[in-house]
mmCIF file of C-alpha atoms in Angstrom:
data_model
loop_
_atom_site.group_PDB
_atom_site.id
_atom_site.type_symbol
_atom_site.label_atom_id
_atom_site.label_comp_id
_atom_site.label_asym_id
_atom_site.label_seq_id
_atom_site.Cartn_x
_atom_site.Cartn_y
_atom_site.Cartn_z
ATOM 1 C CA ASP A 1 89.737 115.380 91.367
ATOM 2 C CA GLN A 2 93.353 114.898 90.415
ATOM 3 C CA GLN A 3 94.307 117.218 87.577
ATOM 4 C CA VAL A 4 97.793 115.734 87.056
ATOM 5 C CA LYS A 5 98.236 111.975 87.091
ATOM 6 C CA GLN A 6 101.214 109.686 86.987
ATOM 7 C CA ASN A 7 99.776 106.207 86.706
ATOM 8 C CA SER A 8 103.018 104.263 87.082
ATOM 9 C CA PRO A 9 104.248 104.287 90.683
ATOM 10 C CA SER A 10 107.552 102.721 89.696
ATOM 11 C CA LEU A 11 109.761 101.918 86.717
ATOM 12 C CA SER A 12 112.912 99.824 86.465
ATOM 13 C CA VAL A 13 115.352 100.061 83.536
ATOM 14 C CA GLN A 14 118.850 98.883 82.745
ATOM 15 C CA GLU A 15 121.738 101.319 82.675
ATOM 16 C CA GLY A 16 122.270 102.690 79.167
ATOM 17 C CA ARG A 17 118.687 102.071 78.060
ATOM 18 C CA ILE A 18 115.887 104.595 77.666
ATOM 19 C CA SER A 19 113.623 105.565 80.571
ATOM 20 C CA ILE A 20 110.165 106.838 79.663
ATOM 21 C CA LEU A 21 108.060 108.442 82.378
ATOM 22 C CA ASN A 22 104.468 109.346 81.621
ATOM 23 C CA CYS A 23 102.047 111.975 82.853
ATOM 24 C CA ASP A 24 98.416 112.756 82.033
ATOM 25 C CA TYR A 25 96.441 115.875 82.811
ATOM 26 C CA THR A 26 92.831 116.952 82.649
ATOM 27 C CA ASN A 27 92.910 120.765 82.603
ATOM 28 C CA SER A 28 93.306 122.172 79.095
ATOM 29 C CA MET A 29 94.131 125.600 80.582
ATOM 30 C CA PHE A 30 97.585 124.505 81.776
ATOM 31 C CA ASP A 31 100.223 126.515 79.921
ATOM 32 C CA TYR A 32 103.440 125.085 81.357
ATOM 33 C CA PHE A 33 104.509 121.573 82.305
ATOM 34 C CA LEU A 34 107.573 120.791 84.387
ATOM 35 C CA TRP A 35 109.463 117.725 85.529
ATOM 36 C CA TYR A 36 111.190 117.527 88.899
ATOM 37 C CA LYS A 37 113.540 114.948 90.366
ATOM 38 C CA LYS A 38 113.442 114.165 94.076
ATOM 39 C CA TYR A 39 115.586 112.162 96.473
ATOM 40 C CA PRO A 40 114.226 111.040 99.876
ATOM 41 C CA ALA A 41 114.190 113.724 102.590
ATOM 42 C CA GLU A 42 115.251 116.425 100.111
ATOM 43 C CA GLY A 43 113.445 119.117 98.144
ATOM 44 C CA PRO A 44 112.638 118.477 94.479
ATOM 45 C CA THR A 45 115.019 119.857 91.862
ATOM 46 C CA PHE A 46 113.875 121.172 88.507
ATOM 47 C CA LEU A 47 114.796 119.128 85.426
ATOM 48 C CA ILE A 48 113.075 120.419 82.334
ATOM 49 C CA SER A 49 109.928 122.236 81.256
ATOM 50 C CA ILE A 50 107.764 122.659 78.197
ATOM 51 C CA SER A 51 105.343 125.366 77.184
ATOM 52 C CA SER A 52 101.908 124.342 75.942
ATOM 53 C CA ILE A 53 102.672 125.927 72.579
ATOM 54 C CA LYS A 54 105.476 123.437 71.921
ATOM 55 C CA ASP A 55 105.498 119.681 71.485
ATOM 56 C CA LYS A 56 109.109 118.913 72.354
ATOM 57 C CA ASN A 57 111.900 120.290 74.479
ATOM 58 C CA GLU A 58 115.346 118.780 74.839
ATOM 59 C CA ASP A 59 118.142 119.347 77.342
ATOM 60 C CA GLY A 60 121.052 116.950 77.178
ATOM 61 C CA ARG A 61 119.885 113.437 78.047
ATOM 62 C CA PHE A 62 116.388 114.683 78.914
ATOM 63 C CA THR A 63 113.582 115.250 76.420
ATOM 64 C CA VAL A 64 109.987 116.111 77.200
ATOM 65 C CA PHE A 65 107.217 115.470 74.680
ATOM 66 C CA LEU A 66 103.781 117.060 74.875
ATOM 67 C CA ASN A 67 100.669 115.730 73.141
ATOM 68 C CA LYS A 68 97.969 118.307 73.803
ATOM 69 C CA SER A 69 95.197 116.464 72.006
ATOM 70 C CA ALA A 70 95.756 113.472 74.289
ATOM 71 C CA LYS A 71 96.541 115.643 77.336
ATOM 72 C CA HIS A 72 99.674 113.594 77.800
ATOM 73 C CA LEU A 73 103.335 114.313 78.312
ATOM 74 C CA SER A 74 106.364 112.116 78.718
ATOM 75 C CA LEU A 75 109.939 112.470 79.895
ATOM 76 C CA HIS A 76 112.611 110.490 78.065
ATOM 77 C CA ILE A 77 116.011 109.909 79.636
ATOM 78 C CA VAL A 78 118.655 108.561 77.257
ATOM 79 C CA PRO A 79 120.931 106.921 78.211
ATOM 80 C CA SER A 80 119.774 106.127 81.709
ATOM 81 C CA GLN A 81 122.395 106.193 84.459
ATOM 82 C CA PRO A 82 122.308 104.775 88.012
ATOM 83 C CA GLY A 83 122.445 108.352 89.341
ATOM 84 C CA ASP A 84 119.074 108.963 87.686
ATOM 85 C CA SER A 85 117.430 106.704 90.261
ATOM 86 C CA ALA A 86 114.958 108.931 92.125
ATOM 87 C CA VAL A 87 111.295 109.889 92.235
ATOM 88 C CA TYR A 88 110.195 111.968 89.246
ATOM 89 C CA PHE A 89 107.266 114.360 89.558
ATOM 90 C CA CYS A 90 105.289 115.875 86.743
ATOM 91 C CA ALA A 91 103.812 119.327 87.481
ATOM 92 C CA ALA A 92 101.573 121.760 85.638
ATOM 93 C CA SER A 93 100.826 125.443 85.887
ATOM 94 C CA GLY A 94 98.037 127.589 84.480
ATOM 95 C CA GLY A 95 95.817 130.570 85.148
ATOM 96 C CA ALA A 96 97.058 133.862 86.549
ATOM 97 C CA THR A 97 99.422 132.213 88.988
ATOM 98 C CA ASN A 98 102.640 130.201 88.926
ATOM 99 C CA LYS A 99 101.465 127.672 91.498
ATOM 100 C CA LEU A 100 102.300 124.138 90.449
ATOM 101 C CA ILE A 101 99.978 121.149 90.618
ATOM 102 C CA PHE A 102 101.937 117.932 91.043
ATOM 103 C CA GLY A 103 101.341 114.322 90.107
ATOM 104 C CA THR A 104 101.955 111.509 92.582
ATOM 105 C CA GLY A 105 105.402 110.686 91.250
ATOM 106 C CA THR A 106 107.156 107.726 89.623
ATOM 107 C CA LEU A 107 110.049 105.960 91.333
ATOM 108 C CA LEU A 108 112.726 105.256 88.721
ATOM 109 C CA ALA A 109 115.333 102.587 89.451
ATOM 110 C CA VAL A 110 118.220 102.327 87.014
ATOM 111 C CA GLN A 111 119.978 98.989 87.400
ATOM 112 C CA PRO A 112 123.758 98.858 86.745
ATOM 113 C CA ASP B 1 124.557 131.540 97.187
ATOM 114 C CA GLY B 2 120.899 132.213 96.565
ATOM 115 C CA GLY B 3 118.389 129.714 97.783
ATOM 116 C CA ILE B 4 115.616 128.734 100.149
ATOM 117 C CA THR B 5 116.288 127.825 103.744
ATOM 118 C CA GLN B 6 113.841 125.800 105.777
ATOM 119 C CA SER B 7 114.295 125.240 109.470
ATOM 120 C CA PRO B 8 114.355 123.088 111.409
ATOM 121 C CA LYS B 9 115.029 119.957 109.349
ATOM 122 C CA TYR B 10 113.296 117.737 111.933
ATOM 123 C CA LEU B 11 110.562 118.827 114.306
ATOM 124 C CA PHE B 12 108.645 116.947 116.955
ATOM 125 C CA ARG B 13 105.367 118.217 118.325
ATOM 126 C CA LYS B 14 103.054 117.002 121.006
ATOM 127 C CA GLU B 15 99.418 116.599 120.136
ATOM 128 C CA GLY B 16 97.447 119.771 120.772
ATOM 129 C CA GLN B 17 100.388 122.106 120.247
ATOM 130 C CA ASN B 18 100.851 124.655 117.512
ATOM 131 C CA VAL B 19 104.201 124.708 115.723
ATOM 132 C CA THR B 20 105.731 127.119 113.211
ATOM 133 C CA LEU B 21 107.950 126.099 110.306
ATOM 134 C CA SER B 22 110.359 128.683 108.988
ATOM 135 C CA CYS B 23 111.026 129.455 105.324
ATOM 136 C CA GLU B 24 113.410 132.165 104.125
ATOM 137 C CA GLN B 25 114.533 132.928 100.559
ATOM 138 C CA ASN B 26 117.150 135.275 99.130
ATOM 139 C CA LEU B 27 116.219 134.778 95.478
ATOM 140 C CA ASN B 28 114.195 137.999 95.389
ATOM 141 C CA HIS B 29 111.142 136.004 94.327
ATOM 142 C CA ASP B 30 107.693 137.496 94.752
ATOM 143 C CA ALA B 31 105.811 134.200 94.972
ATOM 144 C CA MET B 32 106.173 131.630 97.740
ATOM 145 C CA TYR B 33 104.462 128.305 98.423
ATOM 146 C CA TRP B 34 104.005 125.612 101.036
ATOM 147 C CA TYR B 35 103.525 121.994 100.015
ATOM 148 C CA ARG B 36 103.034 118.840 101.989
ATOM 149 C CA GLN B 37 104.262 115.382 100.946
ATOM 150 C CA ASP B 38 102.893 112.143 102.355
ATOM 151 C CA PRO B 39 104.076 108.625 101.422
ATOM 152 C CA GLY B 40 102.688 107.548 98.059
ATOM 153 C CA GLN B 41 101.239 110.951 97.377
ATOM 154 C CA GLY B 42 102.432 113.868 95.383
ATOM 155 C CA LEU B 43 103.098 117.339 96.652
ATOM 156 C CA ARG B 44 99.873 118.962 97.764
ATOM 157 C CA LEU B 45 99.585 122.748 97.981
ATOM 158 C CA ILE B 46 98.761 124.161 101.411
ATOM 159 C CA TYR B 47 99.065 127.932 100.920
ATOM 160 C CA TYR B 48 100.656 130.285 98.460
ATOM 161 C CA SER B 49 101.508 133.955 98.322
ATOM 162 C CA GLN B 50 102.047 135.946 95.144
ATOM 163 C CA ILE B 51 103.069 139.153 96.876
ATOM 164 C CA VAL B 52 103.824 140.552 100.320
ATOM 165 C CA ASN B 53 100.809 140.870 102.637
ATOM 166 C CA ASP B 54 98.704 138.626 100.424
ATOM 167 C CA PHE B 55 98.180 134.856 100.422
ATOM 168 C CA GLN B 56 95.626 132.296 99.224
ATOM 169 C CA LYS B 57 94.543 128.862 100.375
ATOM 170 C CA GLY B 58 95.698 125.869 98.423
ATOM 171 C CA ASP B 59 94.030 122.474 98.232
ATOM 172 C CA ILE B 60 94.600 121.420 101.859
ATOM 173 C CA ALA B 61 94.674 124.632 103.938
ATOM 174 C CA GLU B 62 92.527 123.419 106.835
ATOM 175 C CA GLY B 63 94.478 123.394 110.105
ATOM 176 C CA TYR B 64 97.258 125.615 108.757
ATOM 177 C CA SER B 65 97.949 129.345 108.787
ATOM 178 C CA VAL B 66 100.570 131.565 107.154
ATOM 179 C CA SER B 67 101.783 135.143 107.080
ATOM 180 C CA ARG B 68 103.734 137.113 104.510
ATOM 181 C CA GLU B 69 104.983 140.285 106.171
ATOM 182 C CA LYS B 70 108.301 140.308 104.324
ATOM 183 C CA LYS B 71 109.224 139.309 100.803
ATOM 184 C CA GLU B 72 111.921 136.961 102.084
ATOM 185 C CA SER B 73 109.862 135.074 104.640
ATOM 186 C CA PHE B 74 106.773 132.831 104.524
ATOM 187 C CA PRO B 75 106.316 130.959 107.839
ATOM 188 C CA LEU B 76 103.767 128.157 108.148
ATOM 189 C CA THR B 77 101.962 127.412 111.412
ATOM 190 C CA VAL B 78 100.568 123.943 111.900
ATOM 191 C CA THR B 79 97.749 124.319 114.385
ATOM 192 C CA SER B 80 96.157 121.802 116.713
ATOM 193 C CA ALA B 81 93.197 121.760 114.318
ATOM 194 C CA GLN B 82 95.253 119.881 111.723
ATOM 195 C CA LYS B 83 94.106 116.298 112.154
ATOM 196 C CA ASN B 84 97.095 114.510 110.651
ATOM 197 C CA PRO B 85 100.092 116.832 110.757
ATOM 198 C CA THR B 86 102.876 114.243 110.536
ATOM 199 C CA ALA B 87 104.376 114.803 107.067
ATOM 200 C CA PHE B 88 107.267 116.240 105.081
ATOM 201 C CA TYR B 89 106.772 119.972 104.467
ATOM 202 C CA LEU B 90 108.320 121.788 101.550
ATOM 203 C CA CYS B 91 108.608 125.518 100.940
ATOM 204 C CA ALA B 92 109.210 126.946 97.474
ATOM 205 C CA SER B 93 109.481 130.259 95.659
ATOM 206 C CA SER B 94 109.186 131.420 92.065
ATOM 207 C CA ILE B 95 109.138 134.427 89.777
ATOM 208 C CA PRO B 96 105.866 136.302 89.285
ATOM 209 C CA TRP B 97 103.270 134.918 86.911
ATOM 210 C CA GLY B 98 103.672 135.951 83.294
ATOM 211 C CA THR B 99 107.420 136.609 83.457
ATOM 212 C CA GLY B 100 108.736 133.252 82.253
ATOM 213 C CA VAL B 101 108.875 129.559 83.034
ATOM 214 C CA PRO B 102 107.171 129.034 86.415
ATOM 215 C CA GLU B 103 110.071 127.044 87.845
ATOM 216 C CA ALA B 104 109.685 126.692 91.601
ATOM 217 C CA PHE B 105 112.830 126.484 93.725
ATOM 218 C CA PHE B 106 112.445 124.280 96.769
ATOM 219 C CA GLY B 107 113.989 124.196 100.192
ATOM 220 C CA GLN B 108 115.316 120.995 101.775
ATOM 221 C CA GLY B 109 112.129 120.371 103.709
ATOM 222 C CA THR B 110 111.054 119.952 107.322
ATOM 223 C CA ARG B 111 109.999 116.564 108.665
ATOM 224 C CA LEU B 112 107.278 117.118 111.261
ATOM 225 C CA THR B 113 106.361 114.289 113.589
ATOM 226 C CA VAL B 114 103.572 114.410 116.133
ATOM 227 C CA VAL B 115 104.375 112.428 119.263
#
């Protein structure tokens, strides 16, 4: 049973436009959600997080929105740049541990 | 510079052999984790440790073993019982639960190939 789902394996956008990556979850006990960016053959790097008590968090070009009633979160990248091309993972944490449960990832391609 | 070091970057193993992947961190983190990535799949948790001398199984622990004798080190042994060990292995560490955002810091990974 997959608790964190990213239903879009890939996304292609034009440089300068908005990229929207989506993530759904099933466990209402999650209290933190995180987004990671990953290049092939490298470890993931942390992008942005949101606590379950908030509905929005912004950091530069990156904004994460959380809709708890729908158990859905999204990452917005504005404006998108070619260097943003990578796999993006959604992750969630909850319970008395910081272990992260990851989605399957979305490959973002930003076209120049 | 603080960080997580995984070694080696590439590892080849013959079928039936055990192999140990190294993970060392100098971030002074209490918690450490091992994940596995396969093509088209997310990162799946193998084992995690919240404190020295203690560790718990993750979602796919069968065929793996770990130890946590020092805070800085969390080696993973892939045993011959692991049916499909060829994968990209990632080690991570984080602050203790309840002390802030549970951001995990990852190493650069080890690519294990069974030949």
